[in-house]
Short mmCIF file of C-alpha atoms and ligand atoms in Angstrom, two decimals:
data_model
loop_
_atom_site.label_atom_id
_atom_site.label_comp_id
_atom_site.label_asym_id
_atom_site.label_seq_id
_atom_site.Cartn_x
_atom_site.Cartn_y
_atom_site.Cartn_z
CA UNK A 1 79.50 82.90 115.69
CA UNK A 2 83.04 84.26 115.54
CA UNK A 3 83.67 86.75 112.72
CA UNK A 4 87.13 87.91 111.71
CA UNK A 5 86.98 91.49 110.38
CA UNK A 6 89.98 92.89 108.53
CA UNK A 7 91.03 96.39 109.61
CA UNK A 8 90.48 98.05 112.95
CA UNK A 9 90.12 101.82 112.48
CA UNK A 10 88.03 101.82 109.29
CA UNK A 11 84.42 103.04 109.33
CA UNK A 12 82.85 99.67 108.58
CA UNK A 13 85.30 97.75 110.79
CA UNK A 14 84.51 100.00 113.77
CA UNK A 15 80.77 99.83 113.15
CA UNK A 16 80.96 96.02 113.01
CA UNK A 17 82.92 95.97 116.27
CA UNK A 18 80.36 98.28 117.91
CA UNK A 19 77.39 96.18 116.76
CA UNK A 20 79.14 92.91 117.64
CA UNK A 21 79.71 94.13 121.19
CA UNK A 22 75.95 94.15 121.81
CA UNK A 23 74.95 91.10 119.74
CA UNK A 24 74.34 88.01 121.88
CA UNK A 25 75.32 85.47 119.18
CA UNK A 26 78.21 87.24 117.49
CA UNK A 27 81.81 87.82 118.45
CA UNK A 28 83.75 90.24 116.27
CA UNK A 29 87.53 89.95 116.17
CA UNK A 30 88.94 92.91 114.22
CA UNK A 31 92.57 92.59 113.17
CA UNK A 32 94.59 95.18 111.27
CA UNK A 33 98.15 96.23 110.69
CA UNK A 34 100.77 95.04 111.55
CA UNK A 35 99.24 91.64 112.44
CA UNK A 36 97.17 91.52 109.25
CA UNK A 37 98.59 93.66 106.46
CA UNK A 38 96.94 93.78 103.03
CA UNK A 39 100.38 94.44 101.57
CA UNK A 40 101.88 91.31 103.12
CA UNK A 41 99.83 88.26 102.19
CA UNK A 42 101.94 86.04 104.47
CA UNK A 43 100.28 87.68 107.51
CA UNK A 44 96.84 86.24 106.67
CA UNK A 45 97.25 82.52 107.42
CA UNK A 46 98.63 82.96 110.97
CA UNK A 47 95.75 85.31 111.85
CA UNK A 48 93.15 82.89 110.48
CA UNK A 49 94.78 80.05 112.42
CA UNK A 50 94.93 81.93 115.71
CA UNK A 51 91.42 83.49 115.49
CA UNK A 52 89.68 80.40 114.05
CA UNK A 53 86.66 82.33 112.66
CA UNK A 54 83.36 80.97 111.35
CA UNK A 55 83.27 83.78 108.75
CA UNK A 56 85.63 86.46 107.44
CA UNK A 57 84.45 89.96 106.50
CA UNK A 58 87.04 91.80 104.44
CA UNK A 59 86.36 95.43 105.40
CA UNK A 60 89.96 96.60 104.84
CA UNK A 61 90.94 98.18 101.56
CA UNK A 62 92.95 100.92 99.93
CA UNK A 63 90.18 103.55 99.88
CA UNK A 64 92.18 106.60 98.70
CA UNK A 65 90.37 107.09 95.40
CA UNK A 66 92.58 109.90 94.05
CA UNK A 67 95.81 108.57 95.54
CA UNK A 68 95.35 105.27 93.72
CA UNK A 69 95.55 106.94 90.33
CA UNK A 70 99.27 107.39 91.15
CA UNK A 71 99.82 103.95 92.66
CA UNK A 72 97.82 101.38 90.69
CA UNK A 73 100.12 98.48 91.61
CA UNK A 74 99.56 99.10 95.30
CA UNK A 75 95.81 99.48 94.73
CA UNK A 76 95.61 96.10 92.96
CA UNK A 77 97.82 94.46 95.59
CA UNK A 78 95.52 95.60 98.41
CA UNK A 79 92.12 95.53 96.69
CA UNK A 80 92.50 92.48 94.45
CA UNK A 81 95.45 90.25 95.42
CA UNK A 82 94.68 90.45 99.14
CA UNK A 83 90.99 89.42 98.72
CA UNK A 84 92.14 86.65 96.36
CA UNK A 85 94.40 85.25 99.07
CA UNK A 86 91.68 85.62 101.74
CA UNK A 87 89.27 83.76 99.45
CA UNK A 88 91.79 80.96 98.91
CA UNK A 89 92.47 80.62 102.64
CA UNK A 90 88.81 80.74 103.67
CA UNK A 91 87.95 78.11 101.07
CA UNK A 92 90.70 75.83 102.45
CA UNK A 93 89.33 76.40 105.94
CA UNK A 94 85.78 75.60 104.75
CA UNK A 95 84.39 78.97 105.85
CA UNK A 96 82.58 81.77 103.97
CA UNK A 97 83.95 85.20 103.10
CA UNK A 98 82.19 88.53 102.68
CA UNK A 99 83.96 90.98 100.41
CA UNK A 100 82.88 94.62 100.64
CA UNK A 101 82.87 96.44 97.33
CA UNK A 102 81.79 99.73 95.88
CA UNK A 103 79.44 101.67 93.62
CA UNK A 104 82.61 102.83 91.79
CA UNK A 105 82.61 99.54 89.83
CA UNK A 106 79.92 101.28 87.73
CA UNK A 107 80.49 104.15 85.32
CA UNK A 108 77.59 106.21 86.66
CA UNK A 109 75.78 106.68 83.35
CA UNK A 110 72.72 104.61 84.27
CA UNK A 111 69.33 106.26 84.41
CA UNK A 112 68.12 103.80 87.07
CA UNK A 113 69.64 102.75 90.41
CA UNK A 114 72.10 99.96 89.61
CA UNK A 115 70.99 96.37 90.20
CA UNK A 116 73.40 93.48 90.70
CA UNK A 117 73.00 92.22 87.12
CA UNK A 118 74.06 95.57 85.59
CA UNK A 119 77.42 95.42 83.84
CA UNK A 120 80.28 97.02 85.77
CA UNK A 121 82.41 99.52 83.88
CA UNK A 122 84.82 101.14 86.36
CA UNK A 123 86.44 104.41 85.33
CA UNK A 124 89.13 104.67 88.01
CA UNK A 125 92.01 102.62 89.40
CA UNK A 126 90.01 102.25 92.62
CA UNK A 127 86.95 100.94 90.76
CA UNK A 128 89.02 98.58 88.60
CA UNK A 129 90.98 97.22 91.58
CA UNK A 130 87.78 96.67 93.60
CA UNK A 131 86.12 94.93 90.66
CA UNK A 132 89.19 92.68 90.35
CA UNK A 133 88.79 91.96 94.08
CA UNK A 134 85.15 90.94 93.54
CA UNK A 135 86.14 88.63 90.71
CA UNK A 136 88.96 87.10 92.74
CA UNK A 137 86.61 86.32 95.63
CA UNK A 138 83.99 84.82 93.31
CA UNK A 139 86.65 82.61 91.73
CA UNK A 140 88.45 81.76 94.98
CA UNK A 141 85.64 80.73 97.33
CA UNK A 142 82.18 79.71 96.12
CA UNK A 143 80.81 80.33 99.62
CA UNK A 144 80.98 84.11 99.43
CA UNK A 145 79.04 87.33 99.41
CA UNK A 146 80.18 90.41 97.54
CA UNK A 147 78.38 93.38 99.06
CA UNK A 148 78.63 96.70 97.23
CA UNK A 149 77.99 99.81 99.24
CA UNK A 150 78.39 103.55 98.67
CA UNK A 151 79.07 107.00 100.14
CA UNK A 152 79.85 105.67 103.64
CA UNK A 153 79.40 108.10 106.55
CA UNK A 154 79.77 107.52 110.27
CA UNK A 155 81.23 109.04 113.44
CA UNK A 156 84.46 107.16 112.64
CA UNK A 157 87.46 107.63 110.39
CA UNK A 158 87.41 110.09 107.49
CA UNK A 159 84.20 110.81 105.63
CA UNK A 160 82.21 113.57 103.96
CA UNK A 161 80.10 114.49 107.01
CA UNK A 162 83.18 114.99 109.15
CA UNK A 163 84.88 117.00 106.40
CA UNK A 164 81.88 119.35 106.07
CA UNK A 165 81.68 119.96 109.83
CA UNK A 166 85.41 120.48 110.04
CA UNK A 167 85.51 122.96 107.11
CA UNK A 168 82.52 124.86 108.51
CA UNK A 169 84.63 125.76 111.53
CA UNK A 170 86.90 127.92 109.40
CA UNK A 171 84.95 128.92 106.28
CA UNK A 172 81.77 130.91 105.63
CA UNK A 173 80.88 129.19 102.35
CA UNK A 174 81.62 125.70 101.08
CA UNK A 175 81.50 124.87 97.37
CA UNK A 176 80.07 121.41 96.86
CA UNK A 177 79.38 119.36 93.71
CA UNK A 178 75.68 119.24 92.88
CA UNK A 179 75.63 117.03 89.76
CA UNK A 180 76.82 113.71 91.20
CA UNK A 181 74.22 111.48 92.81
CA UNK A 182 74.35 108.46 95.10
CA UNK A 183 73.12 106.90 98.34
CA UNK A 184 74.74 108.13 101.56
CA UNK A 185 75.04 105.05 103.79
CA UNK A 186 75.63 104.98 107.54
CA UNK A 187 78.37 102.47 108.46
CA UNK A 188 76.29 100.93 111.29
CA UNK A 189 73.57 100.15 108.73
CA UNK A 190 76.15 98.28 106.66
CA UNK A 191 77.26 96.45 109.81
CA UNK A 192 73.67 95.53 110.73
CA UNK A 193 72.99 94.28 107.22
CA UNK A 194 76.18 92.21 107.13
CA UNK A 195 75.38 90.67 110.51
CA UNK A 196 71.85 89.78 109.29
CA UNK A 197 73.47 88.07 106.30
CA UNK A 198 75.94 86.28 108.58
CA UNK A 199 73.11 84.95 110.78
CA UNK A 200 71.19 83.84 107.67
CA UNK A 201 74.30 82.03 106.42
CA UNK A 202 74.52 80.17 109.72
CA UNK A 203 70.87 79.10 109.50
CA UNK A 204 70.85 78.16 105.81
CA UNK A 205 74.41 76.75 105.56
CA UNK A 206 75.10 78.63 102.33
CA UNK A 207 74.73 82.06 100.79
CA UNK A 208 71.87 82.09 98.31
CA UNK A 209 73.29 84.62 95.87
CA UNK A 210 76.81 85.92 95.46
CA UNK A 211 76.49 89.65 94.87
CA UNK A 212 74.31 92.26 96.59
CA UNK A 213 73.89 95.99 96.84
CA UNK A 214 73.50 97.49 100.33
CA UNK A 215 73.24 101.26 100.48
CA UNK A 216 71.24 103.96 102.26
CA UNK A 217 67.65 104.70 101.24
CA UNK A 218 67.08 107.71 99.01
CA UNK A 219 69.02 109.69 96.44
CA UNK A 220 71.27 112.64 97.27
CA UNK A 221 73.83 114.85 95.61
CA UNK A 222 76.95 115.82 97.56
CA UNK A 223 75.47 119.35 97.66
CA UNK A 224 72.20 118.11 99.21
CA UNK A 225 74.12 116.03 101.73
CA UNK A 226 76.31 119.01 102.68
CA UNK A 227 73.27 121.28 103.07
CA UNK A 228 71.53 118.74 105.26
CA UNK A 229 74.61 118.13 107.42
CA UNK A 230 75.22 121.84 108.02
CA UNK A 231 71.52 122.63 108.64
CA UNK A 232 71.37 119.81 111.18
CA UNK A 233 74.57 121.04 112.81
CA UNK A 234 73.16 124.58 113.02
CA UNK A 235 69.97 123.28 114.69
CA UNK A 236 72.10 121.47 117.24
CA UNK A 237 74.33 124.48 117.91
CA UNK A 238 77.30 123.13 115.94
CA UNK A 239 79.44 124.70 113.18
CA UNK A 240 77.65 125.76 110.01
CA UNK A 241 78.33 127.49 106.70
CA UNK A 242 76.58 128.44 103.48
CA UNK A 243 76.76 125.82 100.73
CA UNK A 244 77.24 126.87 97.10
CA UNK A 245 76.49 124.32 94.35
CA UNK A 246 79.17 123.74 91.72
CA UNK A 247 79.36 121.36 88.77
CA UNK A 248 81.77 118.43 88.83
CA UNK A 249 83.93 119.97 86.11
CA UNK A 250 84.67 122.83 88.54
CA UNK A 251 86.01 120.32 91.11
CA UNK A 252 89.49 119.21 90.11
CA UNK A 253 90.07 115.65 91.30
CA UNK A 254 92.50 113.08 89.90
CA UNK A 255 89.88 110.33 89.73
CA UNK A 256 86.57 110.96 87.97
CA UNK A 257 83.55 110.17 90.16
CA UNK A 258 80.45 108.44 88.72
CA UNK A 259 77.70 110.95 87.90
CA UNK A 260 74.93 108.71 89.17
CA UNK A 261 75.96 105.62 91.13
CA UNK A 262 72.77 104.95 93.06
CA UNK A 263 72.42 101.32 94.08
CA UNK A 264 69.18 99.37 94.26
CA UNK A 265 69.30 97.41 97.54
CA UNK A 266 66.02 95.54 96.95
CA UNK A 267 67.59 92.08 96.56
CA UNK A 268 69.45 92.36 99.86
CA UNK A 269 66.28 93.55 101.55
CA UNK A 270 64.14 90.69 100.29
CA UNK A 271 66.73 87.94 100.86
CA UNK A 272 68.03 89.06 104.26
CA UNK A 273 65.01 91.03 105.57
CA UNK A 274 67.11 94.06 106.34
CA UNK A 275 66.63 97.61 105.14
CA UNK A 276 69.08 100.48 105.69
CA UNK A 277 67.89 103.80 107.09
CA UNK A 278 66.89 106.84 105.04
CA UNK A 279 69.96 108.94 104.35
CA UNK A 280 68.59 112.16 105.83
CA UNK A 281 67.87 110.57 109.19
CA UNK A 282 71.09 108.58 109.30
CA UNK A 283 73.28 111.56 108.29
CA UNK A 284 71.59 113.61 111.03
CA UNK A 285 72.41 110.82 113.50
CA UNK A 286 76.06 111.05 112.49
CA UNK A 287 76.09 114.83 112.97
CA UNK A 288 74.52 114.44 116.40
CA UNK A 289 77.06 111.79 117.41
CA UNK A 290 79.97 113.92 116.20
CA UNK A 291 78.77 117.08 117.94
CA UNK A 292 78.60 115.19 121.23
CA UNK A 293 82.36 114.84 120.92
CA UNK A 294 83.68 117.95 119.20
CA UNK A 295 87.20 116.49 119.22
CA UNK A 296 86.05 114.19 116.42
CA UNK A 297 84.76 117.06 114.33
CA UNK A 298 88.11 118.81 114.51
CA UNK A 299 90.16 115.71 113.64
N1 LIG B 1 84.15 104.94 102.32
C1 LIG B 1 83.26 104.87 101.34
O1 LIG B 1 82.59 105.85 101.00
C2 LIG B 1 83.05 103.56 100.62
C3 LIG B 1 82.13 103.53 99.55
C4 LIG B 1 81.91 102.31 98.90
C5 LIG B 1 82.58 101.16 99.31
N2 LIG B 1 83.48 101.24 100.33
C6 LIG B 1 84.18 100.01 100.72
O2 LIG B 1 83.79 99.68 102.03
C7 LIG B 1 84.87 99.03 102.71
C8 LIG B 1 85.11 99.72 104.03
O3 LIG B 1 85.39 101.08 103.79
P1 LIG B 1 85.61 102.12 104.98
O4 LIG B 1 84.87 103.37 104.61
O5 LIG B 1 85.36 101.45 106.29
O6 LIG B 1 87.17 102.38 104.78
P2 LIG B 1 88.15 103.28 105.63
O7 LIG B 1 87.42 103.97 106.73
O8 LIG B 1 88.93 104.08 104.65
O9 LIG B 1 89.10 102.20 106.29
C9 LIG B 1 89.95 101.42 105.53
C10 LIG B 1 90.35 100.22 106.37
O10 LIG B 1 91.34 99.51 105.62
C11 LIG B 1 92.41 99.26 106.47
N3 LIG B 1 93.66 99.18 105.77
C12 LIG B 1 94.23 100.08 104.94
N4 LIG B 1 95.43 99.65 104.54
C13 LIG B 1 95.62 98.43 105.12
C14 LIG B 1 96.66 97.47 105.09
N5 LIG B 1 97.76 97.64 104.36
N6 LIG B 1 96.50 96.35 105.82
C15 LIG B 1 95.41 96.14 106.57
N7 LIG B 1 94.39 97.01 106.64
C16 LIG B 1 94.49 98.14 105.91
C17 LIG B 1 92.45 100.42 107.41
O11 LIG B 1 93.27 99.99 108.45
P3 LIG B 1 93.59 100.73 109.81
O12 LIG B 1 92.58 100.13 110.71
O13 LIG B 1 94.99 100.32 110.11
O14 LIG B 1 93.45 102.20 109.52
C18 LIG B 1 90.98 100.60 107.70
O15 LIG B 1 90.56 99.71 108.70
C19 LIG B 1 86.05 99.06 101.74
O16 LIG B 1 86.10 97.84 101.05
C20 LIG B 1 85.68 100.15 100.75
O17 LIG B 1 86.27 99.92 99.49
C21 LIG B 1 83.71 102.39 101.01
#
């Protein structure tokens, strides 16, 4: 099965490429800028023609949550118009599309982990543009999956674990928000889940349900995640620092983050027989991988 993945350097794109390299039945072809540019829709058709995939996973996006508050047009171009065009093209080609989305489509006021039937209510340009991308894919290609994930960490790209390890090299104490909760999710777990879904699609000839949640097991605050990352690093002889809890109103960011955006991944688990790892173990794996190559921690 040949899968076209959009983006090359992103966390999920790299994890998919890594998993695909060892999967006997799957070939991942990751294509990013300039050949496939979310800001230039005319680049999509030639890539689809030359790769000839059985499935497209749209892992590329504008992910700068704060930056997007200043550039909503660009956010909607990349996160909504680009998926719309990919959905149109995949439908014409008679192939399915998987659109990756986010916990930020929710407002974070729920008292339970969000299920797929909960009403979205995004509070940021990022969340609104990603929700528009979901809707565009649902409308554009009936043979689709929308997979919402959250708090992605990995040895790749930019993410919270890398930021904590990097800051710990120069600071004694890190102030970290303790009143926002979610599910830290290792990018390889997302890749494994998506590949399970892809194999199921090949067997069953259609996706059974359009929208799923796929996030790490267990609830964390950013503060708990930071503490765990730096304690693990200390155990392994890496950089460490004290962590001081602060409330979200002490952290000035352009885009408001959801207070509680935990996702319930039960439907994905029962339909595709795949469960992500527990966040503590998977975050520790990321720390270990990064410390093996200290160049990554510094970058
Ligand atoms: N990161 C999170 O915490 C998080 C949480 C929830 C949902 N998600 C969603 O999960 C998906 C994957 O996120 P991620 O963490 O892997 O993102 P990431 O590490 O920030 O990578 C973003 C990807 O988008 C690509 N990209 C950006 N601008 C592009 C353009 N103009 N044309 C083509 N590609 C472009 C990047 O390309 P290059 O390869 O050229 O850099 C990169 O591959 C996204 O849909 C995101 O919204 C992420």
